[in-house]
C-alpha positions as a Python dict, from the first residue, in 0.01 Angstrom:
ca = {
    (1, 'M'): (0, 0, 0),
    (2, 'L'): (318, -79, 256),
    (3, 'K'): (662, -232, 89),
    (4, 'I'): (908, -298, 427),
    (5, 'R'): (1269, -262, 268),
    (6, 'D'): (1666, -458, 457),
    (7, 'L'): (1501, -307, 758),
    (8, 'T'): (1733, -355, 1112),
    (9, 'V'): (1562, -297, 1408),
    (10, 'S'): (1726, -283, 1788),
    (11, 'V'): (1587, -312, 2204),
    (12, 'N'): (1841, -260, 2432),
    (13, 'D'): (2120, -287, 2117),
    (14, 'K'): (2055, -602, 2093),
    (15, 'I'): (1906, -680, 1727),
    (16, 'I'): (1534, -818, 1631),
    (17, 'L'): (1495, -757, 1244),
    (18, 'K'): (1809, -757, 993),
    (19, 'D'): (1678, -707, 686),
    (20, 'F'): (1393, -749, 669),
    (21, 'N'): (1160, -753, 344),
    (22, 'L'): (808, -778, 313),
    (23, 'D'): (547, -601, 125),
    (24, 'I'): (154, -583, 186),
    (25, 'D'): (-49, -517, -111),
    (26, 'K'): (-382, -329, -84),
    (27, 'G'): (-701, -604, -49),
    (28, 'K'): (-419, -857, 131),
    (29, 'I'): (-455, -1042, 340),
    (30, 'V'): (-66, -1146, 515),
    (31, 'T'): (21, -1423, 742),
    (32, 'I'): (302, -1382, 947),
    (33, 'M'): (439, -1714, 1191),
    (34, 'G'): (720, -1839, 1294),
    (35, 'P'): (868, -1953, 1667),
    (36, 'N'): (832, -1769, 1978),
    (37, 'G'): (1123, -1425, 1954),
    (38, 'I'): (1117, -1451, 1657),
    (39, 'G'): (1032, -1089, 1580),
    (40, 'K'): (689, -1123, 1490),
    (41, 'S'): (537, -916, 1708),
    (42, 'T'): (850, -619, 1657),
    (43, 'I'): (715, -561, 1316),
    (44, 'C'): (399, -427, 1455),
    (45, 'K'): (516, -196, 1682),
    (46, 'V'): (716, -39, 1480),
    (47, 'I'): (485, 5, 1150),
    (48, 'M'): (315, 184, 1405),
    (49, 'G'): (618, 420, 1580),
    (50, 'D'): (683, 261, 1919),
    (51, 'P'): (967, 431, 2001),
    (52, 'N'): (1171, 61, 2243),
    (53, 'Y'): (1239, 29, 1925),
    (54, 'K'): (1497, 202, 1730),
    (55, 'V'): (1529, 162, 1297),
    (56, 'E'): (1889, 123, 1272),
    (57, 'S'): (1850, 137, 884),
    (58, 'G'): (1566, 40, 656),
    (59, 'S'): (1262, 182, 506),
    (60, 'I'): (843, 162, 558),
    (61, 'I'): (656, 251, 314),
    (62, 'Y'): (286, 344, 304),
    (63, 'R'): (78, 436, 53),
    (64, 'G'): (416, 643, -117),
    (65, 'E'): (557, 783, 181),
    (66, 'N'): (793, 754, 440),
    (67, 'L'): (629, 547, 732),
    (68, 'L'): (985, 595, 972),
    (69, 'S'): (971, 1013, 962),
    (70, 'L'): (557, 986, 1117),
    (71, 'S'): (496, 1066, 1449),
    (72, 'V'): (291, 698, 1623),
    (73, 'D'): (-65, 957, 1578),
    (74, 'E'): (64, 1059, 1233),
    (75, 'R'): (58, 668, 1112),
    (76, 'S'): (-261, 599, 1283),
    (77, 'K'): (-429, 953, 1076),
    (78, 'K'): (-240, 737, 750),
    (79, 'G'): (-615, 416, 859),
    (80, 'I'): (-312, 216, 1041),
    (81, 'Y'): (-468, 60, 1319),
    (82, 'L'): (-329, -275, 1564),
    (83, 'V'): (-489, -487, 1749),
    (84, 'N'): (-302, -578, 2040),
    (85, 'Q'): (-234, -907, 2218),
    (86, 'N'): (-301, -772, 2559),
    (87, 'P'): (-494, -399, 2506),
    (88, 'I'): (-455, -197, 2808),
    (89, 'E'): (-654, -72, 3003),
    (90, 'V'): (-761, 345, 3054),
    (91, 'E'): (-875, 423, 3333),
    (92, 'G'): (-1057, 710, 3368),
    (93, 'V'): (-1170, 794, 2952),
    (94, 'S'): (-1490, 595, 2753),
    (95, 'N'): (-1470, 463, 2449),
    (96, 'A'): (-1740, 712, 2338),
    (97, 'E'): (-1508, 1010, 2420),
    (98, 'M'): (-1190, 861, 2318),
    (99, 'L'): (-1375, 785, 1930),
    (100, 'R'): (-1498, 1115, 1920),
    (101, 'S'): (-1215, 1258, 1987),
    (102, 'A'): (-955, 992, 1781),
    (103, 'L'): (-1219, 1103, 1448),
    (104, 'E'): (-1246, 1465, 1487),
    (105, 'C'): (-840, 1400, 1499),
    (106, 'R'): (-873, 1207, 1162),
    (107, 'T'): (-1104, 1430, 1053),
    (108, 'G'): (-1049, 1759, 1139),
    (109, 'E'): (-1346, 1801, 1186),
    (110, 'K'): (-1604, 1798, 1470),
    (111, 'T'): (-1843, 1499, 1555),
    (112, 'N'): (-2212, 1542, 1541),
    (113, 'F'): (-2313, 1379, 1893),
    (114, 'F'): (-2586, 1279, 1729),
    (115, 'E'): (-2485, 1074, 1432),
    (116, 'F'): (-2203, 893, 1619),
    (117, 'N'): (-2423, 759, 1820),
    (118, 'K'): (-2626, 605, 1651),
    (119, 'K'): (-2335, 518, 1457),
    (120, 'I'): (-2154, 343, 1758),
    (121, 'T'): (-2501, 145, 1836),
    (122, 'A'): (-2592, -23, 1539),
    (123, 'I'): (-2191, -133, 1532),
    (124, 'C'): (-2247, -306, 1863),
    (125, 'E'): (-2562, -490, 1787),
    (126, 'K'): (-2362, -586, 1413),
    (127, 'L'): (-2112, -733, 1621),
    (128, 'N'): (-2289, -833, 1888),
    (129, 'I'): (-2122, -642, 2143),
    (130, 'P'): (-2300, -499, 2444),
    (131, 'A'): (-2420, -151, 2405),
    (132, 'S'): (-2301, -11, 2789),
    (133, 'F'): (-1947, -98, 2636),
    (134, 'I'): (-1916, 284, 2483),
    (135, 'H'): (-1983, 434, 2830),
    (136, 'R'): (-1741, 171, 2992),
    (137, 'N'): (-1385, 297, 2998),
    (138, 'I'): (-1096, 189, 2784),
    (139, 'N'): (-1103, -180, 2876),
    (140, 'E'): (-1159, -187, 3237),
    (141, 'G'): (-1240, -473, 3424),
    (142, 'M'): (-1363, -706, 3093),
    (143, 'S'): (-1199, -1003, 3021),
    (144, 'G'): (-954, -1087, 2670),
    (145, 'G'): (-1239, -1225, 2473),
    (146, 'E'): (-1392, -876, 2553),
    (147, 'K'): (-1149, -684, 2485),
    (148, 'K'): (-1075, -798, 2157),
    (149, 'K'): (-1465, -690, 2082),
    (150, 'N'): (-1431, -364, 2225),
    (151, 'E'): (-1074, -338, 2025),
    (152, 'L'): (-1288, -461, 1672),
    (153, 'M'): (-1573, -172, 1788),
    (154, 'Q'): (-1332, 65, 1758),
    (155, 'L'): (-1155, -29, 1414),
    (156, 'Y'): (-1458, -63, 1281),
    (157, 'I'): (-1508, 376, 1375),
    (158, 'L'): (-1302, 435, 1289),
    (159, 'E'): (-1241, 255, 939),
    (160, 'P'): (-890, 189, 878),
    (161, 'N'): (-778, 17, 578),
    (162, 'L'): (-458, -124, 704),
    (163, 'I'): (-514, -337, 943),
    (164, 'L'): (-285, -563, 1222),
    (165, 'L'): (-348, -827, 1401),
    (166, 'D'): (-92, -860, 1671),
    (167, 'E'): (-184, -1279, 1827),
    (168, 'L'): (-619, -1199, 1794),
    (169, 'D'): (-612, -1592, 1823),
    (170, 'S'): (-433, -1589, 2203),
    (171, 'G'): (-727, -1638, 2508),
    (172, 'L'): (-999, -1689, 2338),
    (173, 'D'): (-1173, -1977, 2278),
    (174, 'V'): (-1333, -2116, 1992),
    (175, 'D'): (-1655, -1920, 2011),
    (176, 'S'): (-1518, -1633, 2045),
    (177, 'L'): (-1252, -1610, 1765),
    (178, 'R'): (-1505, -1727, 1521),
    (179, 'E'): (-1742, -1421, 1544),
    (180, 'L'): (-1398, -1203, 1564),
    (181, 'S'): (-1298, -1348, 1263),
    (182, 'N'): (-1592, -1313, 1091),
    (183, 'S'): (-1653, -930, 1186),
    (184, 'L'): (-1330, -888, 1038),
    (185, 'K'): (-1367, -1101, 718),
    (186, 'E'): (-1740, -934, 673),
    (187, 'Y'): (-1519, -565, 740),
    (188, 'F'): (-1246, -698, 458),
    (189, 'N'): (-1288, -558, 109),
    (190, 'D'): (-1039, -441, -211),
    (191, 'E'): (-926, -69, 5),
    (192, 'V'): (-825, -280, 289),
    (193, 'S'): (-501, -444, 376),
    (194, 'I'): (-483, -687, 694),
    (195, 'L'): (-139, -826, 882),
    (196, 'I'): (-206, -1131, 1110),
    (197, 'I'): (70, -1232, 1342),
    (198, 'T'): (-55, -1576, 1554),
    (199, 'H'): (154, -1940, 1589),
    (200, 'H'): (-156, -2099, 1516),
    (201, 'I'): (-442, -2140, 1157),
    (202, 'S'): (-715, -2141, 1420),
    (203, 'I'): (-800, -1764, 1288),
    (204, 'L'): (-642, -1867, 887),
    (205, 'E'): (-858, -2051, 889),
    (206, 'Y'): (-1180, -1800, 861),
    (207, 'L'): (-948, -1517, 748),
    (208, 'K'): (-778, -1714, 440),
    (209, 'P'): (-388, -1560, 355),
    (210, 'D'): (-309, -1503, 20),
    (211, 'Y'): (44, -1526, 166),
    (212, 'V'): (207, -1635, 440),
    (213, 'H'): (507, -1559, 549),
    (214, 'I'): (784, -1752, 844),
    (215, 'M'): (1001, -1581, 1045),
    (216, 'N'): (1366, -1694, 1161),
    (217, 'E'): (1605, -1497, 1262),
    (218, 'G'): (1509, -1175, 1193),
    (219, 'K'): (1332, -1223, 848),
    (220, 'I'): (1138, -1376, 664),
    (221, 'V'): (1249, -1720, 485),
    (222, 'K'): (971, -1924, 328),
    (223, 'T'): (689, -1770, 212),
    (224, 'G'): (329, -1990, 23),
    (225, 'D'): (-44, -2026, 72),
    (226, 'F'): (-242, -2150, 327),
    (227, 'E'): (-77, -2451, 243),
    (228, 'L'): (225, -2341, 410),
    (229, 'A'): (83, -2328, 710),
    (230, 'K'): (-118, -2654, 747),
    (231, 'T'): (169, -2768, 644),
    (232, 'I'): (354, -2616, 994),
    (233, 'E'): (100, -2714, 1279),
    (234, 'K'): (127, -3019, 1133),
    (235, 'S'): (517, -3060, 1111),
    (236, 'G'): (636, -2719, 1414),
    (237, 'F'): (899, -2466, 1293),
    (238, 'R'): (1165, -2753, 1130),
    (239, 'L'): (1298, -2565, 872),
    (240, 'D'): (1412, -2840, 676),
    (241, 'E'): (1097, -3013, 676),
    (242, 'V'): (912, -2673, 613),
    (243, 'S'): (1114, -2665, 255),
    (244, 'E'): (1054, -3009, 117),
    (245, 'N'): (704, -2868, 131),
}
C-alpha cells in the first residue's frame, strides 16, 4: 500500500530523516518506536505533505502513485488520515460542517443531509461519544481524550484506508486508551493499514502490530514483532541490548 524509498528530509536545514525506507502492506499494522527527537513524527508529517518539512530526495509511493507530487488535500482524498498527537482547535467550524465538506470533496457528490446525520449519530453511539460532539466546534474546549475521540469519529465518517497514529496514547488514561484502541480494532480490516508512532507498548497491547521498527539517527535500525516492542519496554532503546534479542 505504501512504499517509502531512500527518503531524506530536512527542517530548517537540519537533516531529520536520512535514506529512510519503509513498507506498509495492505491489511497490516506497523509500529515505529524510538527515543525522542529522532524523526518518528516527521514520517507522518511528510506523508501528509506538511510544508515545514523539505524532502531532499527519495520517494513516497501510495497505491502506485507518487505522493510527493500531490497537495495535502489531494493526499487526504486518496484515503490517508492522520490522528495527531495534539489535535488543533478550530473556532467557528463545527464537526458536522467540516465533515460534510470533507465528504463532498472526497466523493465529488452532494451529501444527503438526512443520511449524513443518521450516519454520524450512529457512529457517536457506536463509539460512546456524546451526540453533542456533532455540533461542537472542532476540538474546541475538549480535553485531550475528548479530542482524540473526536478524531476517531471523523475517521469513521471519512473511512480512510491508511491511518497514521502519531502517539495516540499520549495523554490518555487507561480507560480512554482501551476504548479508542478497541474502536480502531473494530474499524481495521484487510483493506486498511495502520502506522503507529509510539514510545510505549500500551497501545500495542490492543493493536498487535505485524512489524515493529526501531529508529535511530533518521532511519530504521532494527525490525521485529511485538516481542521486540516488549524488549524495548523492558530494556529501553539501548541498541546493543536490543540487537542481542
